[in-house]
Amino acid sequence: TPKLKFILALIGLAALSRLLPHEMNFTPIGAIALFAGTYISDRKQAFLLPLFALLISDILLQLVNGSGFYRDMIFVYGSFALVTGLGFMLRGREQRQTIMVASLISSILFFLITNFGTWLMYDMYPKSAAGLLSCYVAGIPFFKGTIMGDLFYNLALFGTFALAKWKFPVLASAK
């Protein structure tokens, strides 16, 4: 459908932006997951598309600079799957405030899950409550990039889609 094609084009462009130089964690994948969960009606496609975009961009990053694959990938992918589920709860409630709150929740989920994965999978911190807390504290500087990236890309994706629906009503009515 025209709506799905437009959504896929937005997601594809956002995913490609991950390959551009950017501040640490200022990436589109969290926004892609939230956007897909909100607007792709087929739940299986909604889950698979952001993970596929992440995988393709990880492969390209691996080929370009060797940074695409890492030991705790399962936690990154899992956090984005949860964010897609958050997008399901956003369906029919796509106002500025709810999108912003969902964006912040997705940033927090990503921070908590991926830092837990870092603590668990690497020997950088003691395997204790104090070690886990140290890992979270050490991740705080990266959290700024996550929040700003999620807010920026959610504004870009949801805003572009809202403008497109206004300009091309077929996008608003199509399933």
Short mmCIF file of N, CA and C in Angstrom, two decimals:
data_model
loop_
_atom_site.label_atom_id
_atom_site.label_comp_id
_atom_site.label_asym_id
_atom_site.label_seq_id
_atom_site.Cartn_x
_atom_site.Cartn_y
_atom_site.Cartn_z
N THR A 1 0.84 -1.18 0.00
CA THR A 1 0.00 0.00 0.00
C THR A 1 0.89 1.25 0.00
N PRO A 2 0.34 2.37 -0.42
CA PRO A 2 1.13 3.61 -0.39
C PRO A 2 1.62 3.95 1.03
N LYS A 3 0.78 3.70 2.01
CA LYS A 3 1.16 4.01 3.39
C LYS A 3 2.37 3.17 3.82
N LEU A 4 2.33 1.87 3.58
CA LEU A 4 3.44 1.00 3.96
C LEU A 4 4.71 1.36 3.20
N LYS A 5 4.58 1.66 1.92
CA LYS A 5 5.75 2.06 1.13
C LYS A 5 6.39 3.33 1.68
N PHE A 6 5.56 4.29 2.06
CA PHE A 6 6.08 5.54 2.61
C PHE A 6 6.76 5.28 3.95
N ILE A 7 6.13 4.48 4.80
CA ILE A 7 6.71 4.13 6.10
C ILE A 7 8.05 3.43 5.91
N LEU A 8 8.11 2.48 4.98
CA LEU A 8 9.37 1.77 4.72
C LEU A 8 10.45 2.71 4.21
N ALA A 9 10.07 3.67 3.37
CA ALA A 9 11.05 4.64 2.87
C ALA A 9 11.59 5.50 4.01
N LEU A 10 10.71 5.96 4.89
CA LEU A 10 11.17 6.75 6.05
C LEU A 10 12.13 5.94 6.92
N ILE A 11 11.76 4.69 7.18
CA ILE A 11 12.60 3.83 8.02
C ILE A 11 13.94 3.57 7.35
N GLY A 12 13.92 3.33 6.05
CA GLY A 12 15.17 3.08 5.32
C GLY A 12 16.10 4.28 5.37
N LEU A 13 15.56 5.48 5.17
CA LEU A 13 16.38 6.69 5.24
C LEU A 13 16.94 6.89 6.64
N ALA A 14 16.10 6.68 7.63
CA ALA A 14 16.57 6.83 9.02
C ALA A 14 17.68 5.83 9.32
N ALA A 15 17.49 4.58 8.89
CA ALA A 15 18.50 3.54 9.15
C ALA A 15 19.83 3.89 8.49
N LEU A 16 19.77 4.43 7.28
CA LEU A 16 21.01 4.82 6.59
C LEU A 16 21.75 5.93 7.33
N SER A 17 21.00 6.76 8.04
CA SER A 17 21.66 7.86 8.76
C SER A 17 22.55 7.34 9.89
N ARG A 18 22.35 6.09 10.29
CA ARG A 18 23.21 5.50 11.31
C ARG A 18 24.67 5.40 10.83
N LEU A 19 24.84 5.39 9.53
CA LEU A 19 26.17 5.25 8.95
C LEU A 19 26.92 6.59 8.89
N LEU A 20 26.22 7.68 9.13
CA LEU A 20 26.85 9.01 9.12
C LEU A 20 27.56 9.24 10.45
N PRO A 21 28.58 10.09 10.46
CA PRO A 21 29.23 10.42 11.74
C PRO A 21 28.20 11.04 12.69
N HIS A 22 28.25 10.63 13.95
CA HIS A 22 27.28 11.11 14.93
C HIS A 22 27.84 10.98 16.34
N GLU A 23 27.22 11.71 17.25
CA GLU A 23 27.57 11.60 18.67
C GLU A 23 27.25 10.18 19.13
N MET A 24 27.99 9.70 20.11
CA MET A 24 27.78 8.36 20.63
C MET A 24 26.31 8.16 21.02
N ASN A 25 25.70 7.10 20.52
CA ASN A 25 24.32 6.69 20.79
C ASN A 25 23.27 7.60 20.17
N PHE A 26 23.64 8.58 19.39
CA PHE A 26 22.68 9.43 18.68
C PHE A 26 22.32 8.72 17.39
N THR A 27 21.44 7.73 17.51
CA THR A 27 21.10 6.89 16.36
C THR A 27 19.58 6.79 16.18
N PRO A 28 19.14 6.32 15.01
CA PRO A 28 17.70 6.28 14.71
C PRO A 28 16.98 5.00 15.12
N ILE A 29 17.68 3.98 15.56
CA ILE A 29 17.05 2.66 15.68
C ILE A 29 15.93 2.64 16.72
N GLY A 30 16.10 3.30 17.86
CA GLY A 30 15.03 3.35 18.85
C GLY A 30 13.78 4.01 18.29
N ALA A 31 13.97 5.10 17.56
CA ALA A 31 12.83 5.79 16.93
C ALA A 31 12.20 4.91 15.85
N ILE A 32 13.02 4.21 15.10
CA ILE A 32 12.49 3.30 14.07
C ILE A 32 11.62 2.23 14.73
N ALA A 33 12.08 1.68 15.84
CA ALA A 33 11.31 0.64 16.53
C ALA A 33 9.99 1.19 17.04
N LEU A 34 10.00 2.36 17.65
CA LEU A 34 8.77 2.97 18.15
C LEU A 34 7.82 3.30 17.00
N PHE A 35 8.35 3.86 15.94
CA PHE A 35 7.56 4.24 14.76
C PHE A 35 6.95 3.00 14.10
N ALA A 36 7.77 1.97 13.94
CA ALA A 36 7.26 0.72 13.32
C ALA A 36 6.16 0.10 14.18
N GLY A 37 6.37 0.06 15.47
CA GLY A 37 5.35 -0.50 16.35
C GLY A 37 4.05 0.29 16.31
N THR A 38 4.16 1.58 16.07
CA THR A 38 2.98 2.44 16.03
C THR A 38 2.23 2.32 14.71
N TYR A 39 2.94 2.25 13.60
CA TYR A 39 2.28 2.38 12.30
C TYR A 39 2.25 1.14 11.41
N ILE A 40 3.04 0.14 11.68
CA ILE A 40 2.98 -1.06 10.83
C ILE A 40 1.97 -2.00 11.45
N SER A 41 0.88 -2.24 10.73
CA SER A 41 -0.24 -2.98 11.31
C SER A 41 0.08 -4.45 11.56
N ASP A 42 0.89 -5.05 10.72
CA ASP A 42 1.28 -6.45 10.93
C ASP A 42 2.33 -6.50 12.04
N ARG A 43 1.98 -7.08 13.17
CA ARG A 43 2.87 -7.08 14.34
C ARG A 43 4.21 -7.76 14.05
N LYS A 44 4.18 -8.85 13.31
CA LYS A 44 5.43 -9.55 12.99
C LYS A 44 6.36 -8.65 12.18
N GLN A 45 5.79 -7.98 11.17
CA GLN A 45 6.59 -7.04 10.37
C GLN A 45 7.09 -5.89 11.23
N ALA A 46 6.24 -5.43 12.14
CA ALA A 46 6.62 -4.30 13.00
C ALA A 46 7.83 -4.66 13.86
N PHE A 47 7.89 -5.90 14.35
CA PHE A 47 9.05 -6.34 15.14
C PHE A 47 10.27 -6.57 14.25
N LEU A 48 10.06 -7.21 13.12
CA LEU A 48 11.19 -7.61 12.28
C LEU A 48 11.86 -6.44 11.57
N LEU A 49 11.10 -5.45 11.15
CA LEU A 49 11.67 -4.36 10.37
C LEU A 49 12.76 -3.59 11.11
N PRO A 50 12.53 -3.13 12.35
CA PRO A 50 13.62 -2.42 13.04
C PRO A 50 14.83 -3.31 13.30
N LEU A 51 14.58 -4.58 13.61
CA LEU A 51 15.70 -5.49 13.86
C LEU A 51 16.47 -5.74 12.57
N PHE A 52 15.77 -5.83 11.46
CA PHE A 52 16.42 -5.99 10.15
C PHE A 52 17.23 -4.74 9.81
N ALA A 53 16.65 -3.56 10.05
CA ALA A 53 17.37 -2.30 9.80
C ALA A 53 18.63 -2.24 10.66
N LEU A 54 18.52 -2.66 11.91
CA LEU A 54 19.68 -2.69 12.80
C LEU A 54 20.72 -3.68 12.30
N LEU A 55 20.29 -4.87 11.90
CA LEU A 55 21.22 -5.88 11.42
C LEU A 55 21.95 -5.42 10.16
N ILE A 56 21.21 -4.86 9.20
CA ILE A 56 21.84 -4.39 7.96
C ILE A 56 22.84 -3.28 8.27
N SER A 57 22.45 -2.34 9.14
CA SER A 57 23.40 -1.26 9.47
C SER A 57 24.58 -1.80 10.28
N ASP A 58 24.36 -2.82 11.13
CA ASP A 58 25.49 -3.44 11.84
C ASP A 58 26.45 -4.11 10.86
N ILE A 59 25.90 -4.78 9.86
CA ILE A 59 26.74 -5.43 8.85
C ILE A 59 27.56 -4.38 8.10
N LEU A 60 26.90 -3.29 7.70
CA LEU A 60 27.62 -2.23 6.98
C LEU A 60 28.68 -1.59 7.86
N LEU A 61 28.36 -1.35 9.13
CA LEU A 61 29.37 -0.79 10.05
C LEU A 61 30.54 -1.74 10.25
N GLN A 62 30.24 -3.04 10.28
CA GLN A 62 31.30 -4.03 10.41
C GLN A 62 32.23 -3.98 9.20
N LEU A 63 31.64 -3.86 8.01
CA LEU A 63 32.43 -3.81 6.79
C LEU A 63 33.23 -2.51 6.68
N VAL A 64 32.64 -1.41 7.11
CA VAL A 64 33.29 -0.11 6.98
C VAL A 64 34.38 0.11 8.01
N ASN A 65 34.06 -0.16 9.30
CA ASN A 65 35.05 0.18 10.33
C ASN A 65 35.22 -0.88 11.42
N GLY A 66 34.61 -2.04 11.24
CA GLY A 66 34.81 -3.14 12.18
C GLY A 66 34.07 -2.99 13.49
N SER A 67 33.08 -2.10 13.56
CA SER A 67 32.39 -1.87 14.83
C SER A 67 30.96 -2.39 14.86
N GLY A 68 30.55 -3.17 13.87
CA GLY A 68 29.15 -3.57 13.77
C GLY A 68 28.73 -4.72 14.65
N PHE A 69 29.67 -5.58 15.03
CA PHE A 69 29.30 -6.74 15.83
C PHE A 69 29.99 -6.67 17.19
N TYR A 70 29.25 -7.03 18.22
CA TYR A 70 29.74 -6.90 19.59
C TYR A 70 29.09 -7.98 20.45
N ARG A 71 29.71 -8.29 21.53
CA ARG A 71 29.33 -9.42 22.37
C ARG A 71 27.92 -9.30 22.96
N ASP A 72 27.49 -8.10 23.28
CA ASP A 72 26.20 -7.92 23.95
C ASP A 72 25.08 -7.48 22.99
N MET A 73 25.21 -7.86 21.74
CA MET A 73 24.21 -7.49 20.73
C MET A 73 22.80 -7.92 21.11
N ILE A 74 22.66 -9.06 21.75
CA ILE A 74 21.34 -9.59 22.09
C ILE A 74 20.58 -8.60 22.97
N PHE A 75 21.28 -7.87 23.82
CA PHE A 75 20.63 -6.90 24.70
C PHE A 75 20.18 -5.66 23.91
N VAL A 76 20.97 -5.26 22.94
CA VAL A 76 20.60 -4.13 22.08
C VAL A 76 19.37 -4.50 21.26
N TYR A 77 19.42 -5.65 20.62
CA TYR A 77 18.29 -6.10 19.79
C TYR A 77 17.05 -6.32 20.66
N GLY A 78 17.23 -6.90 21.83
CA GLY A 78 16.10 -7.13 22.73
C GLY A 78 15.46 -5.84 23.19
N SER A 79 16.28 -4.83 23.47
CA SER A 79 15.72 -3.55 23.91
C SER A 79 14.88 -2.92 22.80
N PHE A 80 15.33 -3.04 21.57
CA PHE A 80 14.55 -2.47 20.47
C PHE A 80 13.28 -3.27 20.20
N ALA A 81 13.30 -4.56 20.44
CA ALA A 81 12.07 -5.34 20.34
C ALA A 81 11.05 -4.84 21.38
N LEU A 82 11.51 -4.56 22.59
CA LEU A 82 10.61 -4.02 23.62
C LEU A 82 10.08 -2.64 23.22
N VAL A 83 10.90 -1.83 22.60
CA VAL A 83 10.47 -0.51 22.16
C VAL A 83 9.39 -0.64 21.08
N THR A 84 9.52 -1.64 20.21
CA THR A 84 8.48 -1.89 19.22
C THR A 84 7.16 -2.19 19.92
N GLY A 85 7.22 -3.01 20.96
CA GLY A 85 6.01 -3.29 21.75
C GLY A 85 5.44 -2.03 22.37
N LEU A 86 6.29 -1.12 22.79
CA LEU A 86 5.84 0.16 23.31
C LEU A 86 5.09 0.94 22.22
N GLY A 87 5.56 0.81 20.99
CA GLY A 87 4.88 1.45 19.85
C GLY A 87 3.46 0.92 19.67
N PHE A 88 3.24 -0.37 19.96
CA PHE A 88 1.87 -0.92 19.88
C PHE A 88 0.95 -0.17 20.83
N MET A 89 1.46 0.17 22.01
CA MET A 89 0.64 0.88 23.00
C MET A 89 0.41 2.34 22.59
N LEU A 90 1.21 2.86 21.69
CA LEU A 90 1.08 4.23 21.23
C LEU A 90 0.03 4.36 20.11
N ARG A 91 -0.34 3.26 19.50
CA ARG A 91 -1.29 3.28 18.37
C ARG A 91 -2.59 4.00 18.76
N GLY A 92 -2.99 4.93 17.91
CA GLY A 92 -4.20 5.69 18.15
C GLY A 92 -4.02 6.82 19.15
N ARG A 93 -2.82 6.97 19.69
CA ARG A 93 -2.53 8.02 20.68
C ARG A 93 -1.33 8.86 20.24
N GLU A 94 -1.21 9.10 18.96
CA GLU A 94 -0.02 9.77 18.41
C GLU A 94 -0.11 11.29 18.54
N GLN A 95 -0.04 11.77 19.76
CA GLN A 95 0.05 13.21 20.00
C GLN A 95 1.48 13.53 20.43
N ARG A 96 1.83 14.80 20.34
CA ARG A 96 3.20 15.21 20.70
C ARG A 96 3.62 14.68 22.06
N GLN A 97 2.74 14.86 23.05
CA GLN A 97 3.09 14.49 24.42
C GLN A 97 3.31 12.98 24.56
N THR A 98 2.43 12.19 23.97
CA THR A 98 2.56 10.74 24.13
C THR A 98 3.78 10.22 23.37
N ILE A 99 4.07 10.81 22.23
CA ILE A 99 5.26 10.40 21.47
C ILE A 99 6.52 10.76 22.26
N MET A 100 6.54 11.96 22.86
CA MET A 100 7.71 12.37 23.64
C MET A 100 7.89 11.46 24.86
N VAL A 101 6.81 11.16 25.55
CA VAL A 101 6.91 10.27 26.72
C VAL A 101 7.38 8.88 26.29
N ALA A 102 6.80 8.36 25.20
CA ALA A 102 7.22 7.05 24.70
C ALA A 102 8.69 7.07 24.28
N SER A 103 9.13 8.16 23.69
CA SER A 103 10.53 8.30 23.29
C SER A 103 11.44 8.24 24.51
N LEU A 104 11.08 8.97 25.57
CA LEU A 104 11.89 8.95 26.79
C LEU A 104 11.87 7.57 27.46
N ILE A 105 10.72 6.92 27.48
CA ILE A 105 10.65 5.56 28.04
C ILE A 105 11.53 4.61 27.24
N SER A 106 11.51 4.76 25.91
CA SER A 106 12.34 3.87 25.08
C SER A 106 13.83 4.12 25.35
N SER A 107 14.21 5.37 25.57
CA SER A 107 15.60 5.68 25.90
C SER A 107 16.00 5.04 27.22
N ILE A 108 15.12 5.12 28.20
CA ILE A 108 15.39 4.52 29.52
C ILE A 108 15.49 3.01 29.41
N LEU A 109 14.57 2.39 28.67
CA LEU A 109 14.65 0.93 28.47
C LEU A 109 15.98 0.54 27.84
N PHE A 110 16.37 1.25 26.79
CA PHE A 110 17.63 0.95 26.12
C PHE A 110 18.79 1.08 27.09
N PHE A 111 18.82 2.17 27.85
CA PHE A 111 19.90 2.41 28.81
C PHE A 111 19.98 1.27 29.84
N LEU A 112 18.86 0.94 30.44
CA LEU A 112 18.84 -0.08 31.49
C LEU A 112 19.23 -1.46 30.95
N ILE A 113 18.68 -1.83 29.81
CA ILE A 113 18.92 -3.18 29.26
C ILE A 113 20.33 -3.32 28.72
N THR A 114 20.79 -2.34 27.96
CA THR A 114 22.12 -2.48 27.34
C THR A 114 23.25 -2.34 28.35
N ASN A 115 23.07 -1.49 29.36
CA ASN A 115 24.10 -1.41 30.38
C ASN A 115 24.13 -2.67 31.24
N PHE A 116 22.98 -3.26 31.47
CA PHE A 116 22.95 -4.55 32.15
C PHE A 116 23.72 -5.58 31.32
N GLY A 117 23.50 -5.57 30.00
CA GLY A 117 24.22 -6.48 29.10
C GLY A 117 25.72 -6.26 29.14
N THR A 118 26.14 -5.00 29.17
CA THR A 118 27.57 -4.69 29.28
C THR A 118 28.14 -5.25 30.57
N TRP A 119 27.43 -5.01 31.67
CA TRP A 119 27.87 -5.51 32.98
C TRP A 119 27.97 -7.05 32.97
N LEU A 120 26.99 -7.69 32.36
CA LEU A 120 26.94 -9.15 32.36
C LEU A 120 27.97 -9.78 31.41
N MET A 121 28.15 -9.21 30.24
CA MET A 121 28.93 -9.86 29.19
C MET A 121 30.42 -9.52 29.18
N TYR A 122 30.80 -8.44 29.82
CA TYR A 122 32.19 -8.02 29.82
C TYR A 122 32.76 -8.08 31.23
N ASP A 123 34.06 -8.15 31.34
CA ASP A 123 34.72 -8.20 32.65
C ASP A 123 35.19 -6.82 33.10
N MET A 124 34.45 -5.80 32.75
CA MET A 124 34.83 -4.44 33.10
C MET A 124 34.40 -4.07 34.52
N TYR A 125 33.40 -4.75 35.03
CA TYR A 125 32.83 -4.42 36.34
C TYR A 125 32.66 -5.70 37.15
N PRO A 126 32.81 -5.62 38.47
CA PRO A 126 32.57 -6.80 39.32
C PRO A 126 31.12 -7.27 39.17
N LYS A 127 30.92 -8.55 39.26
CA LYS A 127 29.57 -9.12 39.16
C LYS A 127 28.91 -9.03 40.53
N SER A 128 28.56 -7.80 40.88
CA SER A 128 27.91 -7.51 42.16
C SER A 128 26.98 -6.32 41.95
N ALA A 129 26.16 -6.04 42.95
CA ALA A 129 25.27 -4.88 42.86
C ALA A 129 26.09 -3.60 42.68
N ALA A 130 27.20 -3.50 43.38
CA ALA A 130 28.06 -2.32 43.26
C ALA A 130 28.65 -2.23 41.85
N GLY A 131 29.03 -3.37 41.28
CA GLY A 131 29.56 -3.39 39.92
C GLY A 131 28.51 -2.97 38.90
N LEU A 132 27.28 -3.45 39.08
CA LEU A 132 26.19 -3.08 38.18
C LEU A 132 25.90 -1.58 38.29
N LEU A 133 25.88 -1.07 39.50
CA LEU A 133 25.67 0.36 39.71
C LEU A 133 26.79 1.16 39.04
N SER A 134 28.02 0.70 39.17
CA SER A 134 29.15 1.38 38.52
C SER A 134 28.99 1.40 37.01
N CYS A 135 28.49 0.30 36.47
CA CYS A 135 28.26 0.22 35.03
C CYS A 135 27.21 1.24 34.59
N TYR A 136 26.13 1.33 35.36
CA TYR A 136 25.09 2.32 35.03
C TYR A 136 25.63 3.74 35.14
N VAL A 137 26.39 4.02 36.17
CA VAL A 137 26.97 5.36 36.34
C VAL A 137 27.90 5.68 35.17
N ALA A 138 28.72 4.71 34.77
CA ALA A 138 29.64 4.93 33.64
C ALA A 138 28.88 5.14 32.33
N GLY A 139 27.66 4.62 32.23
CA GLY A 139 26.87 4.78 31.01
C GLY A 139 26.14 6.10 30.90
N ILE A 140 26.10 6.87 31.97
CA ILE A 140 25.34 8.12 31.97
C ILE A 140 25.78 9.08 30.85
N PRO A 141 27.07 9.27 30.59
CA PRO A 141 27.44 10.18 29.49
C PRO A 141 26.87 9.76 28.13
N PHE A 142 26.69 8.47 27.91
CA PHE A 142 26.15 7.98 26.65
C PHE A 142 24.63 8.13 26.60
N PHE A 143 24.01 8.22 27.76
CA PHE A 143 22.56 8.32 27.87
C PHE A 143 22.05 9.60 27.22
N LYS A 144 22.83 10.67 27.32
CA LYS A 144 22.45 11.94 26.68
C LYS A 144 22.26 11.75 25.18
N GLY A 145 23.19 11.05 24.54
CA GLY A 145 23.08 10.80 23.11
C GLY A 145 21.86 9.96 22.77
N THR A 146 21.56 8.98 23.63
CA THR A 146 20.39 8.14 23.40
C THR A 146 19.12 8.97 23.46
N ILE A 147 18.98 9.78 24.50
CA ILE A 147 17.78 10.60 24.65
C ILE A 147 17.65 11.57 23.48
N MET A 148 18.72 12.27 23.18
CA MET A 148 18.67 13.27 22.11
C MET A 148 18.42 12.62 20.75
N GLY A 149 19.06 11.49 20.49
CA GLY A 149 18.84 10.78 19.23
C GLY A 149 17.42 10.28 19.11
N ASP A 150 16.89 9.70 20.18
CA ASP A 150 15.51 9.20 20.14
C ASP A 150 14.54 10.34 19.92
N LEU A 151 14.70 11.44 20.64
CA LEU A 151 13.80 12.59 20.47
C LEU A 151 13.91 13.16 19.05
N PHE A 152 15.13 13.33 18.57
CA PHE A 152 15.33 13.89 17.22
C PHE A 152 14.70 13.00 16.15
N TYR A 153 15.04 11.71 16.19
CA TYR A 153 14.54 10.82 15.13
C TYR A 153 13.04 10.54 15.27
N ASN A 154 12.51 10.56 16.49
CA ASN A 154 11.05 10.43 16.63
C ASN A 154 10.36 11.65 16.05
N LEU A 155 10.91 12.83 16.31
CA LEU A 155 10.35 14.04 15.71
C LEU A 155 10.41 13.94 14.19
N ALA A 156 11.54 13.50 13.66
CA ALA A 156 11.69 13.39 12.21
C ALA A 156 10.71 12.37 11.62
N LEU A 157 10.63 11.18 12.21
CA LEU A 157 9.77 10.14 11.65
C LEU A 157 8.28 10.46 11.84
N PHE A 158 7.88 10.69 13.08
CA PHE A 158 6.46 10.95 13.34
C PHE A 158 6.02 12.27 12.71
N GLY A 159 6.89 13.29 12.75
CA GLY A 159 6.55 14.58 12.17
C GLY A 159 6.42 14.52 10.66
N THR A 160 7.37 13.84 10.01
CA THR A 160 7.31 13.70 8.55
C THR A 160 6.07 12.93 8.14
N PHE A 161 5.76 11.87 8.88
CA PHE A 161 4.58 11.08 8.54
C PHE A 161 3.30 11.88 8.76
N ALA A 162 3.23 12.67 9.83
CA ALA A 162 2.04 13.50 10.08
C ALA A 162 1.87 14.53 8.96
N LEU A 163 2.96 15.16 8.55
CA LEU A 163 2.88 16.13 7.44
C LEU A 163 2.47 15.45 6.14
N ALA A 164 3.01 14.27 5.89
CA ALA A 164 2.67 13.54 4.67
C ALA A 164 1.20 13.13 4.66
N LYS A 165 0.69 12.70 5.83
CA LYS A 165 -0.74 12.34 5.90
C LYS A 165 -1.62 13.56 5.66
N TRP A 166 -1.19 14.72 6.13
CA TRP A 166 -1.94 15.95 5.93
C TRP A 166 -1.93 16.33 4.45
N LYS A 167 -0.77 16.21 3.81
CA LYS A 167 -0.62 16.60 2.40
C LYS A 167 -1.21 15.56 1.45
N PHE A 168 -1.10 14.29 1.81
CA PHE A 168 -1.58 13.18 0.97
C PHE A 168 -2.54 12.32 1.80
N PRO A 169 -3.81 12.67 1.81
CA PRO A 169 -4.79 11.96 2.66
C PRO A 169 -4.85 10.45 2.44
N VAL A 170 -4.40 9.96 1.30
CA VAL A 170 -4.41 8.52 1.07
C VAL A 170 -3.54 7.80 2.10
N LEU A 171 -2.52 8.47 2.62
CA LEU A 171 -1.65 7.86 3.63
C LEU A 171 -2.37 7.74 4.98
N ALA A 172 -3.30 8.61 5.23
CA ALA A 172 -4.03 8.57 6.50
C ALA A 172 -5.09 7.48 6.50
N SER A 173 -5.69 7.24 5.35
CA SER A 173 -6.80 6.28 5.29
C SER A 173 -6.37 4.86 4.99
N ALA A 174 -5.22 4.69 4.40
CA ALA A 174 -4.75 3.34 4.01
C ALA A 174 -4.36 2.54 5.24
N LYS A 175 -4.53 1.24 5.16
CA LYS A 175 -4.14 0.34 6.27
C LYS A 175 -2.68 0.02 6.18
#
